[in-house]
Amino acid sequence: MSKQVDGQIGTVAALVRSTFLVNAVYADSAREYGLTQQQGQLLCVLMAQPYGMSELGAVLRLAKSSLTGLVDRSERNGLVQRKPDPEDSRAVRVALTRQGAKLADEFYTETCRRIEELTSGFAAEERETLAALLGRVVMDNKVPTVFLEPGPTR
Amino acid sequence: MSKQVDGQIGTVAALVRSTFLVNAVYADSAREYGLTQQQGQLLCVLMAQPYGMSELGAVLRLAKSSLTGLVDRSERNGLVQRKPDPEDSRAVRVALTRQGAKLADEFYTETCRRIEELTSGFAAEERETLAALLGRVVMDNKVPTVFLEPGPTR
DNA sequence: GTAACAAAATTCGTGGGACGAACTACTGCC
DNA sequence: GGCAGTAGTTCGTCCCACGAATTTTGTTAC
């Protein structure tokens, strides 16, 4: 059943192991900016726009009580800011502070650089094929935008 | 510089977002077997063979003190076992218990199933291409075997 | 053979992360 | 006005991760 030519890795193992790799790179990068992986992820999500707590929970797949803590710590570190939602006084909008935006940008850029390096041995065409296929995985499974498209340095 | 056709995701974002997805699937699967993601990972690594603590730290990218705790908890739950290394009385070999092996197997199988489903919309050929490319990423970056090849149902 | 060094693990203390259950405050509806 | 539901927080619990310090054992050099 498993279509495995010798020396070649199966799809499942390839996905799991590359996930392990990307995770490690992401965490290392975060660490160098004084962030945990989760805090880095929060910043990256907020780069796109401010979110309410509930929305954020959905995007990051966190229980609301988990999120309160994460936002608390990030706020304490001056990276994000809770602002009252003008339309709903129960709700809150979480946004990057100026300092948070700056750090997010640096972290994001450096992380992109490192992730890109993982395919440094690839030809442009191969990289495109990989992007297309993984892109389909992402789309088919409705993965939220936890990471923006690399900026238009185009 | 970034070769991005409209509507298509870039390589970096595709890698990060699919990583997020696989992580979530892995964690969910673990949870249903009463495991944390880390404990699940430990079991999967030990499916291949027993390891010493230091080796294990290298494979899982954990500081030794982190590992002690993880193995402690897993041992307390009856999943793994520390045995003295016959060749080096400082060292320890961590292995699955019978119960741990059983659970590992179930968790592994179910996780494989779920991960495979992520590409359920793919043609066999596409899946192979993806596996080949991600396999190269894994090889080029020397990712340890944190997940076995799906079993030889041979 | 013993002193000096290196390696394998553990312990301890700290802080982050995740969750469910219970709670508060507000909205929206009838 | 009353009431169900929603947005967030609090609290208690456990897990995870780390560095620094420590213990025990192996190794090397003399």
mmCIF file of N, CA, C and O (backbone and C1' of nucleotides) in Angstrom, chain B residues 36 38-39 62-63 65-66 70 73 76 88-90, chain D residues 14-22 24-27:
data_model
loop_
_atom_site.group_PDB
_atom_site.id
_atom_site.type_symbol
_atom_site.label_atom_id
_atom_site.label_comp_id
_atom_site.label_asym_id
_atom_site.label_seq_id
_atom_site.Cartn_x
_atom_site.Cartn_y
_atom_site.Cartn_z
ATOM 1 N N THR B 36 0.601 14.327 25.878
ATOM 2 C CA THR B 36 0.917 15.641 25.350
ATOM 3 C C THR B 36 1.695 15.417 24.057
ATOM 4 O O THR B 36 2.151 14.310 23.765
ATOM 5 N N GLN B 38 4.611 16.342 23.390
ATOM 6 C CA GLN B 38 5.986 15.962 23.698
ATOM 7 C C GLN B 38 6.088 14.496 24.081
ATOM 8 O O GLN B 38 7.028 13.805 23.692
ATOM 9 N N GLN B 39 5.114 14.059 24.861
ATOM 10 C CA GLN B 39 5.119 12.657 25.257
ATOM 11 C C GLN B 39 4.899 11.774 24.037
ATOM 12 O O GLN B 39 5.545 10.726 23.885
ATOM 13 N N LEU B 62 16.235 18.820 23.075
ATOM 14 C CA LEU B 62 15.875 19.279 24.410
ATOM 15 C C LEU B 62 17.111 19.322 25.293
ATOM 16 O O LEU B 62 18.001 18.487 25.165
ATOM 17 N N ALA B 63 17.128 20.276 26.196
ATOM 18 C CA ALA B 63 18.181 20.318 27.197
ATOM 19 C C ALA B 63 18.020 19.108 28.098
ATOM 20 O O ALA B 63 16.916 18.598 28.282
ATOM 21 N N SER B 65 18.052 18.727 31.193
ATOM 22 C CA SER B 65 17.142 18.876 32.337
ATOM 23 C C SER B 65 15.682 18.812 31.903
ATOM 24 O O SER B 65 14.821 18.365 32.657
ATOM 25 N N SER B 66 15.410 19.239 30.682
ATOM 26 C CA SER B 66 14.044 19.155 30.187
ATOM 27 C C SER B 66 13.652 17.698 29.993
ATOM 28 O O SER B 66 12.526 17.291 30.280
ATOM 29 N N LEU B 70 10.534 15.058 31.264
ATOM 30 C CA LEU B 70 9.653 14.380 30.305
ATOM 31 C C LEU B 70 9.674 12.874 30.519
ATOM 32 O O LEU B 70 8.633 12.215 30.555
ATOM 33 N N ARG B 73 7.882 11.910 33.823
ATOM 34 C CA ARG B 73 6.426 11.864 33.735
ATOM 35 C C ARG B 73 5.958 10.651 32.943
ATOM 36 O O ARG B 73 4.988 9.983 33.319
ATOM 37 N N ARG B 76 6.391 7.634 35.075
ATOM 38 C CA ARG B 76 5.349 7.596 36.096
ATOM 39 C C ARG B 76 4.047 7.061 35.505
ATOM 40 O O ARG B 76 3.275 6.385 36.170
ATOM 41 N N ASP B 88 28.089 1.376 30.644
ATOM 42 C CA ASP B 88 28.477 2.640 31.267
ATOM 43 C C ASP B 88 27.517 2.893 32.428
ATOM 44 O O ASP B 88 26.364 3.223 32.226
ATOM 45 N N SER B 89 28.041 2.751 33.601
ATOM 46 C CA SER B 89 27.136 2.791 34.751
ATOM 47 C C SER B 89 26.668 4.200 35.086
ATOM 48 O O SER B 89 25.852 4.393 35.972
ATOM 49 N N ARG B 90 27.172 5.195 34.356
ATOM 50 C CA ARG B 90 26.613 6.534 34.552
ATOM 51 C C ARG B 90 25.336 6.655 33.751
ATOM 52 O O ARG B 90 24.421 7.387 34.093
ATOM 53 P P DC D 14 -2.214 18.556 39.988
ATOM 54 O "O5'" DC D 14 -1.468 18.346 38.603
ATOM 55 C "C5'" DC D 14 -2.205 17.963 37.449
ATOM 56 C "C4'" DC D 14 -1.462 18.381 36.205
ATOM 57 C "C3'" DC D 14 0.000 17.930 36.175
ATOM 58 O "O3'" DC D 14 0.166 17.111 35.031
ATOM 59 C "C1'" DC D 14 -0.238 20.178 35.467
ATOM 60 P P DC D 15 1.499 16.350 34.776
ATOM 61 O "O5'" DC D 15 2.061 17.082 33.474
ATOM 62 C "C5'" DC D 15 1.235 17.251 32.356
ATOM 63 C "C4'" DC D 15 1.884 18.233 31.419
ATOM 64 C "C3'" DC D 15 3.344 17.886 31.112
ATOM 65 O "O3'" DC D 15 3.493 17.940 29.707
ATOM 66 C "C1'" DC D 15 3.162 20.142 31.789
ATOM 67 P P DC D 16 4.742 17.335 29.021
ATOM 68 O "O5'" DC D 16 5.539 18.629 28.502
ATOM 69 C "C5'" DC D 16 4.921 19.817 28.356
ATOM 70 C "C4'" DC D 16 5.892 20.919 27.989
ATOM 71 C "C3'" DC D 16 7.329 20.511 27.696
ATOM 72 O "O3'" DC D 16 7.769 21.297 26.618
ATOM 73 C "C1'" DC D 16 7.286 22.072 29.456
ATOM 74 P P DA D 17 9.101 20.925 25.872
ATOM 75 O "O5'" DA D 17 10.102 21.969 26.496
ATOM 76 C "C5'" DA D 17 10.026 23.320 26.091
ATOM 77 C "C4'" DA D 17 11.063 24.088 26.862
ATOM 78 C "C3'" DA D 17 12.421 23.396 26.888
ATOM 79 O "O3'" DA D 17 13.303 24.154 26.071
ATOM 80 C "C1'" DA D 17 11.791 24.250 29.039
ATOM 81 P P DC D 18 14.785 23.726 25.885
ATOM 82 O "O5'" DC D 18 15.496 24.533 27.061
ATOM 83 C "C5'" DC D 18 15.285 25.934 27.098
ATOM 84 C "C4'" DC D 18 15.808 26.487 28.383
ATOM 85 C "C3'" DC D 18 17.223 26.029 28.709
ATOM 86 O "O3'" DC D 18 18.098 27.071 28.343
ATOM 87 C "C1'" DC D 18 15.793 26.064 30.645
ATOM 88 P P DG D 19 19.658 26.740 28.374
ATOM 89 O "O5'" DG D 19 20.063 27.284 29.820
ATOM 90 C "C5'" DG D 19 19.713 28.621 30.174
ATOM 91 C "C4'" DG D 19 20.210 28.882 31.584
ATOM 92 C "C3'" DG D 19 21.669 28.511 31.816
ATOM 93 O "O3'" DG D 19 22.209 29.445 32.741
ATOM 94 C "C1'" DG D 19 20.291 27.198 33.221
ATOM 95 P P DA D 20 23.763 29.462 33.024
ATOM 96 O "O5'" DA D 20 23.852 29.013 34.554
ATOM 97 C "C5'" DA D 20 22.883 29.501 35.492
ATOM 98 C "C4'" DA D 20 23.074 28.786 36.815
ATOM 99 C "C3'" DA D 20 24.519 28.356 37.084
ATOM 100 O "O3'" DA D 20 24.801 28.567 38.459
ATOM 101 C "C1'" DA D 20 23.105 26.458 37.106
ATOM 102 P P DA D 21 26.248 28.271 39.046
ATOM 103 O "O5'" DA D 21 25.938 26.994 39.956
ATOM 104 C "C5'" DA D 21 24.806 27.018 40.805
ATOM 105 C "C4'" DA D 21 24.621 25.641 41.413
ATOM 106 C "C3'" DA D 21 25.940 24.987 41.846
ATOM 107 O "O3'" DA D 21 25.765 24.425 43.138
ATOM 108 C "C1'" DA D 21 24.735 23.536 40.405
ATOM 109 P P DT D 22 26.959 23.654 43.843
ATOM 110 O "O5'" DT D 22 26.572 22.135 43.559
ATOM 111 C "C5'" DT D 22 25.250 21.709 43.848
ATOM 112 C "C4'" DT D 22 25.115 20.216 43.626
ATOM 113 C "C3'" DT D 22 26.346 19.406 44.028
ATOM 114 O "O3'" DT D 22 25.956 18.381 44.925
ATOM 115 C "C1'" DT D 22 25.623 18.814 41.851
ATOM 116 P P DT D 24 26.882 10.773 44.984
ATOM 117 O "O5'" DT D 24 27.241 9.879 43.720
ATOM 118 C "C5'" DT D 24 26.206 9.542 42.800
ATOM 119 C "C4'" DT D 24 26.846 9.106 41.504
ATOM 120 C "C3'" DT D 24 28.033 8.156 41.693
ATOM 121 O "O3'" DT D 24 27.725 6.948 41.034
ATOM 122 C "C1'" DT D 24 28.511 9.833 40.096
ATOM 123 P P DT D 25 28.645 5.674 41.185
ATOM 124 O "O5'" DT D 25 29.388 5.650 39.784
ATOM 125 C "C5'" DT D 25 28.600 5.690 38.600
ATOM 126 C "C4'" DT D 25 29.479 6.079 37.450
ATOM 127 C "C3'" DT D 25 30.713 5.180 37.272
ATOM 128 O "O3'" DT D 25 30.609 4.599 35.993
ATOM 129 C "C1'" DT D 25 31.241 7.467 37.011
ATOM 130 P P DG D 26 31.595 3.443 35.495
ATOM 131 O "O5'" DG D 26 32.493 4.237 34.440
ATOM 132 C "C5'" DG D 26 31.903 4.623 33.214
ATOM 133 C "C4'" DG D 26 32.809 5.610 32.528
ATOM 134 C "C3'" DG D 26 34.132 5.036 32.018
ATOM 135 O "O3'" DG D 26 34.252 5.385 30.657
ATOM 136 C "C1'" DG D 26 34.496 7.012 33.251
ATOM 137 P P DT D 27 35.416 4.807 29.754
ATOM 138 O "O5'" DT D 27 36.484 5.970 29.690
ATOM 139 C "C5'" DT D 27 36.068 7.331 29.722
ATOM 140 C "C4'" DT D 27 37.305 8.221 29.533
ATOM 141 C "C3'" DT D 27 38.566 7.533 29.023
ATOM 142 O "O3'" DT D 27 39.216 8.468 28.183
ATOM 143 C "C1'" DT D 27 39.030 8.517 31.099
#
